[in-house]
Structure formats: C-alpha cells, structure tokens
Amino acid sequence: MHAFRFDAIDLPPEALAARRRIREFLTSEQKRRDFVSYRNSWNSFDPEFSRRAGAAGFIGVTWPREYGGAAQSSLVRFVITAEMLAAGAPCGAHWIADRQSGPQILRNGSARARRDILPRIAAGECYFAIGMSEPGSGSDLAAVRTSAVRDGEEWRINGQKIWTSNAHRAHYLIALTRTGEAGPDRHGGLTQFIVDLSRPGVTVRPIRNLAGGHEFNEVFFDDYRVADDMRVGGVGEGWRMVTSELAFERSGPDRFLSDYRLLVEMIEHLRENPDPRQEIAVGRLVAHLAALLRMSTAVAGLLERGENPALEAALVKDVGTAFEREIPEIARLLVPVLPSFEAGEPFAEALAQVMLHAPSFTLRGGTREILRGMIARGLGLR
Amino acid sequence: MESNEVFAILRDQTDRLLAEHVTREALAAADRGAWPAALWNVVAEAGLPHALVPESAGGAGLAPAEALLLLRRVGYHALPLPLGETMLANALWVAAGGAPIAGPATLAPTLPGVMVGMAREADRVTLHGTIAAVPWGDSASLVVLAQGGDNALHLALLPPPATAPVLTRNLAGEPRPTLILDGAPVTEIRPAPALAKSGMLALGAALRAQQMIGAMEHALDFALAYANERQQFGRPIGKFQAVQHMLAEAAGQFAAATAAADGILTAFGDEEAVFAVALAKARVGEAAGKVAEVAHQVHGAMGFTQEHTLHFLTRRLWSWRDEFGNEAEWQRLIGRRVLAAGGAALWPMLAGA
Ligand SMILES: Cc1cc2nc3c(=O)[nH]c(=O)nc-3n(C[C@H](O)[C@H](O)[C@H](O)COP(=O)(O)OP(=O)(O)OC[C@H]3O[C@@H](n4cnc5c(N)ncnc54)[C@H](O)[C@@H]3O)c2cc1C
C-alpha cells in the first residue's frame, strides 16, 4: 500500500504568520456584522468581501508579484483558505478564480491574459466560472460537444454548457470546447478558451437548485467570437489541462469544510448539558475532521513540492465529502429541532441550509463514484 | 548519514527480520498459546526491546516518533509478542531512573483515576488492586502506575507472576489475563516520570493505534493482490466496479487513519499527547473495523478459512481496537473537551492556536 503520499507536514513560519494575519482580518470582518457565518461558505457571493480580501493580500497569494500575487507557498494559501472556510466567511465570489482559473491562466494563458486578468483576480475584482459540464457530458467529460472553430485570428464557439456556477455574476468562464477529433483514447481534440461573459454571443439562463437558490446556470454560445490569445494552452491540449485543474479543484479544504459551521452550531447548542451519546458523537466527528485536516495539509505540501496530487486529492475529496454528508445526518438526531430557515435560531437554520445542499457535496467537482474509480486506478485495479 | 537515513535502514532491517521469522507456522503456534521463545530471542538480539532506551543506558536511543513508526511494521507482520509493550515499559522505567528491564515487559492498562494502591509492610512494598486485560501479563515483567499513601504517583516494577493467572486471551489468541495484586511485592519502586503523566491508557492506545496502521496496511495488501489474481466471470474480480469501490473506500479509511496516527508522532510524551492519542485511537479504531470488513469481503470464503493468513491480521484488528480504550471511550473524551471549550474554540484546537 504505497499508492498514496500523505507525508505529515509541519507548517513553515510564513504559513503561521499568514494564519495570524488572516485571523485578524476575519475578526475585523466579523465585527462588521455583515455576514452570517453559518449561512456562508465558498458558495456565497459577496464582491465587497472579496475586494477587501484582495486588498489585504489574501487572493492569488502563490502567484508572482508581477501578476498581483505574493509569491508565497501553497501552504500559505492552504492556511488562508482553510481559515476563511472555518470562519464561514463569504468568500464565494473570488473562490473559483483563486482556486483554479487563475492558476490555469498563469500556467497556460497568453501574455495578454496573464497581464490583463490575473492582477484583477488578485485584487478581488474579477470572478470566474467553470464551463466544463454539458447536458450530454457530466461524468463523461470527454464527451464535450460545444465546438470552437478557427476563423482567422479568432475562434467561433457554438453550443451549450450547464450547471455553470456563478455564470450570472462572474466576469469570465473558461470553456472546454471541441476543436478536433477525439481520437482512440477519447481525450484528444479538446481546447480551452476564456469567455468574457459580458460580450455578445453568450447567454446565461438561471437554473434554480432544490433549495430555491440561484447558484448555477445554463450558458449558451451562439457564434461567440473569441480572440486566439484568449485560448488557454495549446489546441487539443484541453484534456490534460482540465485533469490537472481538477486536482486543484479537488485538493482543498473546501472539500471537507462545506458544512463546518453546522458542526460549530451543534457544539454551541449541546455544550450546556451534553449527555454521553452526544459527547461520543461529537468526539467522533472531531476525530474525523482532525484526520482530514492533516490529509489536506499533506496535499498542499505535495503541491508545494511541485508534485501532481491528483490521486491524493481524489482521496481527500471522497473521504472529505463523505464526512460532510454525515454531519447533518448526525446533527439532526442529536438535536431534535425542526430544521427551518425561519427558526430564528442558528442551529436550526444552519441545519436547514445544509440539509438542502448536502446532495451536491458528493456530485460537484466529480462524483463520488468517479473519484472511487480514480482511486481504484491508483491502487492498480484498472 | 542523516538520522532519518539511519532510521530507514533500521526499519528496513526490522521489516526483513520480521518477514523472515514471523511465519505462518510461528503465528499458528502462538495462537495455540505457546510463548514464542525463539521469536523473542530474534527480536531481543536485534536490540528492539530497548529501542526507546537512550544509548547512554545501553539502548538503541530511537526518538519516540521513530519507535512508533517501527511499531507500524511490527503490526504489519502481526508479531505475536509484547514488543511494543516492552519498548514502552522500558522507556518509562528508564525515564524514572531504573535500569533497562531484562526480558519481556508490559504495561498495566490502568484507567485514569483508578489507581493501584501501594502499601509499605516493614521493609517491602506491596501492591493492591485488580488490573484487567494485561497484555502478556502471564509472562512479562509488569510496570504499574501506583499511588502511595502520600497520593504521589509511583512506578512499580514487578517480576512475571510466579503462579500462572487464569488465562484470558483476546480474539487473536494473545494473552490478556486479569492480574489480582493482593499484596504482590514489587522488585523496585520509583517516582513516576513525566512520560507517565498522560497515563498508561494513553501510552497503550498510542501503541495499538500504530500497530493497527500496520495490520490494516497488510490486510489491504492481501486484498489488492487477491483482487488482481482471483478470476471470476473470466476476469480478475478487481475489474468489477463494485469491488474497486469497496477497496477505494477502504483505502480512504486507511489514509485517514494513518493521518490520525501521525498526529501522535510529534505529540508523544508531552502535555497534549492525550488529545492526540484520543483523536488517533478513535479514528484508527473505526477504520480498522471497516478495513477488516472489506478485506474479508474481497477474499470470499477463502479468507474465512483458518488456512488463510488474513485472519492473523483481522483478528488482531478486532482485538486492538477494543484494547486501551475503544473508539467510543476516546470519542467521549474528545467530545467532552470540545463541548466544554465551545464551538469557537474547536478550530484553533485542531488547526493550531
Ligand atoms: C452544485 C453544483 C455545482 C456545479 N457547478 C459546476 C460548474 O460550475 N461547472 C461545471 O462545469 N459543472 C458544474 N457542476 C456539474 C458537475 O461537475 C456534474 O454534476 C458532475 O460531473 C456529474 O455529472 P452529471 O450531473 O451529469 O451526472 P452523471 O454523470 O449523469 O451521473 C449520474 C450518476 O451516475 C454515476 N455515474 C456516471 N458515470 C459513472 C461511471 N462510469 N461509473 C459509476 N457511476 C457513474 C454518477 O456517479 C452519478 O451518481 C456542478 C454540479 C453541482 C451539483
């Protein structure tokens, strides 16, 4: 069993310093009283918060200074993102740009894209969506049909994306398109482009989720014209890039802290007079969380050493999202209150929020079943 | 050479030594209750019982983290001996100023607050109390945390019992007798060292957590090899998605358990060790049950036979998760602390203040 690398990491001094700074920042944000922590996570969207976080230097921290970054280690970024989630900060506006679109542009984007876009992301002013899924292409991402056809110095994009989170309030998305034949391994002929959502040829339509919220969308492309220097990476190299991007998408603390605030509210609710059953159940969840935090830190360590953590990230996401899904199921039995948004009581409201979002935890960013397939491959079974 | 290179060499040597000597026959013989004297001589000659004794006192002088990692390999091979117990007993006894203990030694798994009493009768000190489930308590010297009339904590060293106690064994056939100390004379008595402050239960739980990591790894190695080799419906069973997903889930349990057990490595011996041990024993114990279940499911009926080697590992996993506090007992300790501190205190407790 030497398939996985989860070497224990001691946080370096600069990460500890970053932790002090981000905690001070979040404390001052909480004093503004303009966020309700248990209702927020990386799904919330608050441009004001993101601007202040950008101005304070908490976005794009691993990027070079010339692009607005702070040239810091992945462990510094790990600490900053984990602290934001633990505090329930409304960090959703910049989340995707900071987590995956920015790094993708930094590594594979044109000089213009890097120069024009990255500093704005780092300033907390520019937000991204992910244009991968399509109606006929969910888990089977290689089945993407949205086409991009070269037209002089430009490309013309036609087709449809779906489940595109934040497309209605982001500035850009990165679209995975078909530019050629898939080839025998089905992974060929895919190319990525930066799509400016304010330009003509792209239409965003809302899809309401089961909680009634408007978070994801359909996005239609009708002869959308994009300049060649908004291409991200080589023509036909899209597959390799999205798979490495998914490693970023999957590796972070957002894959086990989605409903951390419910755990906190549950502890607050039970702390007065806990019975042994409640003590045991809380202790079990905390033991799970402690292990996940160590695993996720180790993945940040792999990123920092320049290694590809795709496999470890899939494993942390599988274990982490299973943990996230357990929290509401345990909470509802330990504290017999009716989950409701009108309860006027933090625990019942947090439980309502989490109950109605939990199904998505093990779908978004690659389903549990797809992750287990990847893990099985890492174990030498495929 | 860097000290971690030296350690890597020692670990690989130990691995080879155990692979050579802890054979199926040796395990089966130990199962029948015979003390594996030849095996003990092998590990004793390698200096392993005194691994945690400083070099100045004639030991190998391993750092606690190294010794704990070594114990994962001991668990991997299911060594049917109190090697970890002897290492810890020696670490305690030498820290208390005693000389290294000859032969196998063990820890009395006393609960915090429930102390073995100590009495002075003329020129000798005797112990009074009942200690359940003492690992190899029938054949090992015993280190006991005892309380004197002055309420001070002491470590007492006792020789192996002269008359054999009623033999209770765990599911893996390892001796776990109850020792009734009704005026048993001690060989020596010393003030308890700082290492004993976390309590015997925590020390033993730290040991079992590491052993379980090793045993889980071995059970998974078996299961993966078997999944690739056993053919049904014209292909290896590992090609079936249901089998793949079972093993992927078990791998996740194993990885989480390893991360939890890593948490003890740096904390061992200091004030916060009990919390780290609680997190580890709770998480590792839970994973042990799941990994054993999957390993057996993958092996089909073959894995349910005495002939197969898998049960030497899984019966240990089922035993070790209960010893020195089961998951619920440690979870409760964690839960109490967390609930007493409140929601806002949880994050700094885990991520660092
Ligand atoms: C809240 C939310 C936000 C999202 N945001 C975005 C976004 O911003 N951008 C974006 O591009 N996408 C987004 N997605 C889409 C997400 O990536 C897809 O939902 C996911 O990849 C699964 O695709 P699908 O929904 O089409 O399910 P399907 O692929 O149709 O799967 C349905 C079921 O079948 C199982 N299944 C499928 N194939 C296999 C297989 N080979 N073996 C075993 N089981 C299989 C799946 O695991 C699942 O249980 C979002 C999804 C959600 C829920």
Short mmCIF file of C-alpha atoms and ligand atoms in Angstrom, two decimals, chain A residues 96 129-135 137-140 162-165 215-216 360 363-370, chain B residues 241 245, ligand 1:
data_model
loop_
_atom_site.label_atom_id
_atom_site.label_comp_id
_atom_site.label_asym_id
_atom_site.label_seq_id
_atom_site.Cartn_x
_atom_site.Cartn_y
_atom_site.Cartn_z
CA ILE A 96 -13.04 29.65 -8.31
CA ALA A 129 -16.99 30.30 -13.63
CA ILE A 130 -16.15 26.80 -14.84
CA GLY A 131 -17.52 25.80 -18.24
CA MET A 132 -16.95 22.07 -18.33
CA SER A 133 -20.26 20.19 -17.94
CA GLU A 134 -22.82 19.93 -20.73
CA PRO A 135 -26.21 18.26 -20.96
CA SER A 137 -21.34 15.39 -20.75
CA GLY A 138 -21.29 15.12 -16.97
CA SER A 139 -19.07 12.45 -15.51
CA ASP A 140 -18.05 11.61 -19.04
CA ILE A 162 -24.80 23.53 -17.94
CA TRP A 163 -24.56 23.64 -14.12
CA THR A 164 -22.24 26.61 -14.54
CA SER A 165 -21.99 28.01 -11.02
CA GLU A 215 -26.33 29.38 -8.00
CA PHE A 216 -25.90 27.52 -11.25
CA SER A 360 -24.47 18.36 -4.11
CA LEU A 363 -21.63 15.40 -7.03
CA ARG A 364 -19.91 18.69 -7.81
CA GLY A 365 -16.27 18.58 -8.84
CA GLY A 366 -16.54 14.90 -9.83
CA THR A 367 -18.96 12.43 -8.28
CA ARG A 368 -18.08 10.02 -5.52
CA GLU A 369 -18.25 7.13 -7.98
CA ILE A 370 -15.88 8.80 -10.44
CA GLN B 241 -16.57 -1.73 -10.20
CA HIS B 245 -15.24 0.91 -4.95
C1 LIG C 1 -23.97 22.37 -7.08
C2 LIG C 1 -23.27 22.00 -8.34
C3 LIG C 1 -22.45 22.91 -8.95
C4 LIG C 1 -21.81 22.61 -10.14
N1 LIG C 1 -21.04 23.55 -10.74
C5 LIG C 1 -20.46 23.28 -11.92
C6 LIG C 1 -19.71 24.27 -12.61
O1 LIG C 1 -19.57 25.39 -12.11
N2 LIG C 1 -19.19 23.99 -13.81
C7 LIG C 1 -19.32 22.75 -14.37
O2 LIG C 1 -18.79 22.53 -15.44
N3 LIG C 1 -20.03 21.78 -13.76
C8 LIG C 1 -20.60 22.01 -12.55
N4 LIG C 1 -21.33 21.03 -11.91
C9 LIG C 1 -21.56 19.76 -12.61
C10 LIG C 1 -20.83 18.57 -12.01
O3 LIG C 1 -19.48 18.60 -12.37
C11 LIG C 1 -21.56 17.33 -12.52
O4 LIG C 1 -22.79 17.28 -11.85
C12 LIG C 1 -20.81 16.04 -12.29
O5 LIG C 1 -19.63 15.98 -13.03
C13 LIG C 1 -21.70 14.84 -12.62
O6 LIG C 1 -22.29 14.94 -13.85
P1 LIG C 1 -23.88 14.73 -14.04
O7 LIG C 1 -24.55 15.61 -13.05
O8 LIG C 1 -24.19 14.86 -15.45
O9 LIG C 1 -24.15 13.25 -13.57
P2 LIG C 1 -23.94 11.90 -14.40
O10 LIG C 1 -22.56 11.88 -14.96
O11 LIG C 1 -25.05 11.70 -15.32
O12 LIG C 1 -24.00 10.85 -13.24
C14 LIG C 1 -25.21 10.43 -12.62
C15 LIG C 1 -24.87 9.30 -11.66
O13 LIG C 1 -24.24 8.23 -12.38
C16 LIG C 1 -22.99 7.93 -11.84
N5 LIG C 1 -22.05 7.55 -12.88
C17 LIG C 1 -21.81 8.17 -14.05
N6 LIG C 1 -20.81 7.56 -14.71
C18 LIG C 1 -20.43 6.51 -13.95
C19 LIG C 1 -19.43 5.51 -14.08
N7 LIG C 1 -18.60 5.44 -15.12
N8 LIG C 1 -19.33 4.61 -13.08
C20 LIG C 1 -20.13 4.67 -11.98
N9 LIG C 1 -21.08 5.58 -11.82
C21 LIG C 1 -21.23 6.51 -12.78
C22 LIG C 1 -22.56 9.21 -11.16
O14 LIG C 1 -21.58 8.98 -10.16
C23 LIG C 1 -23.87 9.71 -10.60
O15 LIG C 1 -24.13 9.05 -9.40
C24 LIG C 1 -21.98 21.32 -10.72
C25 LIG C 1 -22.79 20.39 -10.09
C26 LIG C 1 -23.44 20.71 -8.92
C27 LIG C 1 -24.32 19.68 -8.27
#
